[in-house]
XYZ file of C-alpha atoms in Angstrom:
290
model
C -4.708 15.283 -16.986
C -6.114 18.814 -17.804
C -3.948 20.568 -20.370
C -3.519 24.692 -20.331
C -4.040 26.343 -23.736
C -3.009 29.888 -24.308
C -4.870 31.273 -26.706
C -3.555 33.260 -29.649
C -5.221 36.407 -28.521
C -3.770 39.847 -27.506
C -2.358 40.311 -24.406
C -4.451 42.296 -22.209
C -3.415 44.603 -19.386
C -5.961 43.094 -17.226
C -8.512 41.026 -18.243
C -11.874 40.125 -16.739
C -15.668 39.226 -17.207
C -14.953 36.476 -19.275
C -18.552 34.984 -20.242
C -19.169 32.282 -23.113
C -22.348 33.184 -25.585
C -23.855 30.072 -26.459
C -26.137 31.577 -29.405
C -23.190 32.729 -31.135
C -20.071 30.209 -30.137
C -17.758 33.103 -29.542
C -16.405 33.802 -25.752
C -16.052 37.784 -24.799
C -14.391 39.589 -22.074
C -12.778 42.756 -21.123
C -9.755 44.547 -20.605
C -10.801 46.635 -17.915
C -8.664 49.760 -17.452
C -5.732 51.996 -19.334
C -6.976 51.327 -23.137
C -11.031 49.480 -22.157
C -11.772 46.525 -24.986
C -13.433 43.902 -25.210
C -12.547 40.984 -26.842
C -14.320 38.462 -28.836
C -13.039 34.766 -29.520
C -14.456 31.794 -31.506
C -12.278 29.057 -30.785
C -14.570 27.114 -33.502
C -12.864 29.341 -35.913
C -9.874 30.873 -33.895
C -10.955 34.322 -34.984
C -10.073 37.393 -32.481
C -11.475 41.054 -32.606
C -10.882 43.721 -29.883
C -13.284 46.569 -30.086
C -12.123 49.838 -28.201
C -14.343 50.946 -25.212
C -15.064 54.292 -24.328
C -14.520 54.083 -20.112
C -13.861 50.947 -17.742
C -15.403 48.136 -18.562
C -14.967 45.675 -15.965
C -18.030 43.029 -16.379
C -20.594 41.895 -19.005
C -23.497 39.622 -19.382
C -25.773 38.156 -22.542
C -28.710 40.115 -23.518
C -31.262 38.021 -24.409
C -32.491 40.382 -27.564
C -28.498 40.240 -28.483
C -26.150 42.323 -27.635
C -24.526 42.813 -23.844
C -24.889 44.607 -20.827
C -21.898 45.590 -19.099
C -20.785 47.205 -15.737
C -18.894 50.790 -17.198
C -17.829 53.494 -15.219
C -20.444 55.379 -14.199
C -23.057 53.099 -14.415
C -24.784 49.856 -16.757
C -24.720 50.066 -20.104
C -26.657 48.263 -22.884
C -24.189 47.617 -25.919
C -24.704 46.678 -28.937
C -22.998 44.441 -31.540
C -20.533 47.218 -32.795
C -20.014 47.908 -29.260
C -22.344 51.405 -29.364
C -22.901 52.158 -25.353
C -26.424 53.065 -23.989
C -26.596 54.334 -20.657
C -29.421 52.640 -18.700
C -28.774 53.081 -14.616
C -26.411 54.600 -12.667
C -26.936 53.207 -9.053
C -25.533 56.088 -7.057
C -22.051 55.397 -7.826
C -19.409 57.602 -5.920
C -15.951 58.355 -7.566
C -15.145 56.191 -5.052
C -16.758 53.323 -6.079
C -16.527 51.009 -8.956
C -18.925 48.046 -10.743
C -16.832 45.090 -10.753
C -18.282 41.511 -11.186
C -21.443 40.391 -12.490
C -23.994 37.338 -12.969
C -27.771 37.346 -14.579
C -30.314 35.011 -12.779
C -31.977 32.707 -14.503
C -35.472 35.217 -14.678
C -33.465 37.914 -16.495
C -31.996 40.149 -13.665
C -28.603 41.309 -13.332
C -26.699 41.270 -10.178
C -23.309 43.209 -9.277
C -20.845 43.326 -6.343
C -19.117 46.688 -6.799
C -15.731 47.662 -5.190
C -13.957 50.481 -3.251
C -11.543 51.598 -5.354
C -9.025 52.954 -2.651
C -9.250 48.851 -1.849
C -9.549 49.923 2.213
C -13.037 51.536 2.482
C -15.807 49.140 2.726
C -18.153 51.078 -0.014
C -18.363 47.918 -1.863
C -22.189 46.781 -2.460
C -24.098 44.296 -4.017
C -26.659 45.523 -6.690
C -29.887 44.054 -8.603
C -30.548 45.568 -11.780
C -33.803 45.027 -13.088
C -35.217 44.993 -16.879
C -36.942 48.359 -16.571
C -33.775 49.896 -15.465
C -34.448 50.003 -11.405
C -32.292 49.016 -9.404
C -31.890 47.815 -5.285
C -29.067 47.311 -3.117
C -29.016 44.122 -0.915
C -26.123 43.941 0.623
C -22.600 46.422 1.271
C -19.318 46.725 3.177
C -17.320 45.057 0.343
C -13.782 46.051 -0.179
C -13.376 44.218 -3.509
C -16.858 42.959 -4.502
C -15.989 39.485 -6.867
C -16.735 36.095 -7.122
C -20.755 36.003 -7.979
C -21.914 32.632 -9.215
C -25.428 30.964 -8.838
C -26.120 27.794 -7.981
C -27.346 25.139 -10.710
C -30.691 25.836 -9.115
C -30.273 29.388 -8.401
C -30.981 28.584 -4.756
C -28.102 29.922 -3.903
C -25.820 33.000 -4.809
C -22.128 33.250 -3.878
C -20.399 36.337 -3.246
C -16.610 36.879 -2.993
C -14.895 39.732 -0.863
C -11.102 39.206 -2.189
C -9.752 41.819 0.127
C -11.253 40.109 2.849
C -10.428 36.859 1.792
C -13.712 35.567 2.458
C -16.614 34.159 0.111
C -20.278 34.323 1.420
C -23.254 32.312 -0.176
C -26.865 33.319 0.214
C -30.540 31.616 0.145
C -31.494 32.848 -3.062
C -35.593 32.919 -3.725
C -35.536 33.226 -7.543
C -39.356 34.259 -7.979
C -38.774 37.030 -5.954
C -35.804 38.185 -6.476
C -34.106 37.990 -3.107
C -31.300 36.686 -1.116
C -31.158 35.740 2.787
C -29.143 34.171 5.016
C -25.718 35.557 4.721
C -22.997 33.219 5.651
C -19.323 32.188 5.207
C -18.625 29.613 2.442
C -14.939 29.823 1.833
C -12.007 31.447 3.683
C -8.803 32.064 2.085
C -6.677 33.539 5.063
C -4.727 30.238 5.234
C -3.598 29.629 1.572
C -1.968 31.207 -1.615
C -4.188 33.507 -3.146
C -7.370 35.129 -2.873
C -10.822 34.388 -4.418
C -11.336 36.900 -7.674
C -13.776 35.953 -10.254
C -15.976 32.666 -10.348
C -18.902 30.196 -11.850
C -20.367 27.457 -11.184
C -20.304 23.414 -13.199
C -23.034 21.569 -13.282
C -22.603 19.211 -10.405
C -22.905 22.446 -8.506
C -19.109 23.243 -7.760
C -18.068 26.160 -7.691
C -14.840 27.032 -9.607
C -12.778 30.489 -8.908
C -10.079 32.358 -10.179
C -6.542 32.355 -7.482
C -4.820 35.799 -7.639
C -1.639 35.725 -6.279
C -2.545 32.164 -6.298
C -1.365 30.779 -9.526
C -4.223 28.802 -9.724
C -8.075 28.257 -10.131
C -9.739 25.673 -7.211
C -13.092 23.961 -7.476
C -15.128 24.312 -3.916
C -18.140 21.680 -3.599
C -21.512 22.991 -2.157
C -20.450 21.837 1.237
C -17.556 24.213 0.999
C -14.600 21.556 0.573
C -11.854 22.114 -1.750
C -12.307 19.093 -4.426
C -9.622 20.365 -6.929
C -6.835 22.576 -7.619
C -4.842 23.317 -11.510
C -1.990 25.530 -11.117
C -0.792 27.854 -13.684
C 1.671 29.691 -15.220
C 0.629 33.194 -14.703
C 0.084 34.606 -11.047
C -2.795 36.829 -11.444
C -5.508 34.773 -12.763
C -8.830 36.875 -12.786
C -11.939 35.215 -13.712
C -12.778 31.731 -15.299
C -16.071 30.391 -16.561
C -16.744 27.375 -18.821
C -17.410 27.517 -22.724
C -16.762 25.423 -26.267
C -19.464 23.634 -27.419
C -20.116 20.902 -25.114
C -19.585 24.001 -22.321
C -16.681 21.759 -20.973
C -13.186 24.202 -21.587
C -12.555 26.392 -18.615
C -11.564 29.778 -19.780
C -9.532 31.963 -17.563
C -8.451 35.663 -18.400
C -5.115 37.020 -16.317
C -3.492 40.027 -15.826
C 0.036 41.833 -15.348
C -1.466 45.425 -14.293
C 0.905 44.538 -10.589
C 3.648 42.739 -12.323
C 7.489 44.412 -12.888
C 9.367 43.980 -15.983
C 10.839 40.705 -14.654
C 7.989 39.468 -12.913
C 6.315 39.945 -16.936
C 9.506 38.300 -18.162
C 9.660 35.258 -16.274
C 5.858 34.813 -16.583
C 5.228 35.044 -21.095
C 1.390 34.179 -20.241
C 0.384 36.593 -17.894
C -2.328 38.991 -19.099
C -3.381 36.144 -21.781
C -6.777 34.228 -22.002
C -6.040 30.725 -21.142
C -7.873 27.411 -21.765
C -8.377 24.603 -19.447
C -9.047 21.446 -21.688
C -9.293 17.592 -19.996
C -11.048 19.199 -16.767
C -14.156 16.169 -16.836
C -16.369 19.130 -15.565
C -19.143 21.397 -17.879
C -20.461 24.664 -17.062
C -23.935 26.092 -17.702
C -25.551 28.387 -20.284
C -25.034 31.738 -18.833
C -28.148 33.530 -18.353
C -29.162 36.744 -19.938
C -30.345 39.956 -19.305
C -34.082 40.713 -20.001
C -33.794 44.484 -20.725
């Protein structure tokens, strides 16, 4: 039976991105909005650090020369180990718009679905940003871009659109950079919670964070529902696999929407929590070339 871990970590407001760095045993994420952090955990060691960010910080990646890159407001930033900010794009980014969730491909790209902040204007698009600091759009008319994952593969990419409780996959050509074929994976309409933040095991499943769902579900390739662990908080955000053997299932939460006795009756909410017992392993998460 899996067993749910909260770890001894601060309680965020909400948190997101989480991403494991392999290199350096440590798992980071942020805390996206009133006081921006990230955090830093090495459950090796069980030490914690939050470093204060200067704007939103709502999704991060690996660099591969150390280091992260991270979706900020206004743009992506190149950060370094004290958590020093470097601008390096801004792709046209309204007030209206925000960078929200974010994977690398295995060549060294880094890919974004951004969201409307309003949460009813389709401005929502979905971004590759290259080494050199280009950047193209590929896709748009997200209301709350989320869920990106690529395939073991990286044949295919999925994209989530919580608002419209849908998630789309794509024909993914990895030496050219491209996706194709736009179609629906997963629907949500007909159960408890939408799709927010995901990733992908190695058998190819992908595994994504319920909000308002109390729960994280694993979704084979064929689109089939092959597992569900429920939890005690109701606004899981984002999961993605870490620990050594890459087989503990991480999953940050927030109470940004929750009363005072919707925080009461749920202690965990807003805390990082760890899935142990799962019999599933992630991959290494790829990192940025720039």
């Amino acid at each position: 039976m899996p067993q749910i871990e909260i770890v001894d970590a601060k309680k965020d407001d909400h948190g997101e991105g989480p991403v494991w760095l392999d290199r350096e045993q440590a798992l980071v994420w942020a805390d996206v909005y009133d006081d921006p952090s990230i955090q830093r955990y090495e459950p090796a060691t069980g030490s914690y650090c939050s470093t204060p960010m200067p704007r939103i910080t709502s999704c991060l990646a690996p660099r591969r020369e150390g280091g992260l890159v991270a979706g900020m407001l206004g743009g992506f930033y190149l950060l370094d180990d004290s958590g020093d900010s470097t601008l390096l794009v801004n792709p046209d980014l309204s007030g209206q718009e925000l960078l929200n969730d974010c994977k690398c491909d295995p060549a060294g790209r880094f890919w974004c679905a951004t969201l409307s902040r309003d949460m009813k204007t389709p401005l929502g698009r979905l971004l590759r940003i290259d080494p050199d600091g280009s950047w193209r759009q590929f896709d748009g008319g997200y209301l709350t871009g989320n869920g990106m994952a690529f395939s073991p593969a990286a044949d295919r990419l999925y994209v989530a659109d919580t608002r419209s409780e849908t998630v789309w996959t794509f024909d993914f050509d990895l030496a050219a950079g491209t996706v194709h074929n736009k179609r629906v994976f997963l629907s949500t309409l007909d159960m408890l919670g939408r799709v927010d933040g995901a990733t992908v095991d190695s058998e190819g499943n992908y595994w994504c964070a319920l909000v308002d769902g109390w729960a994280v579900i694993a979704v084979d390739p064929s689109g089939k529902i092959v597992e569900r662990i429920e939890l005690p908080v109701q606004l899981p955000t984002m999961c993605t696999f870490g620990g050594r053997d890459l087989d503990v299932l991480y999953v940050t939460s927030s109470r940004r929407r929750l009363d005072e006795a919707q925080r009461a009756s749920q202690p965990a909410s807003g805390r990082l929590l760890a899935i142990h017992g799962l019999g599933a392993r992630g991959l290494p998460a790829a990192a940025f070339a720039g």
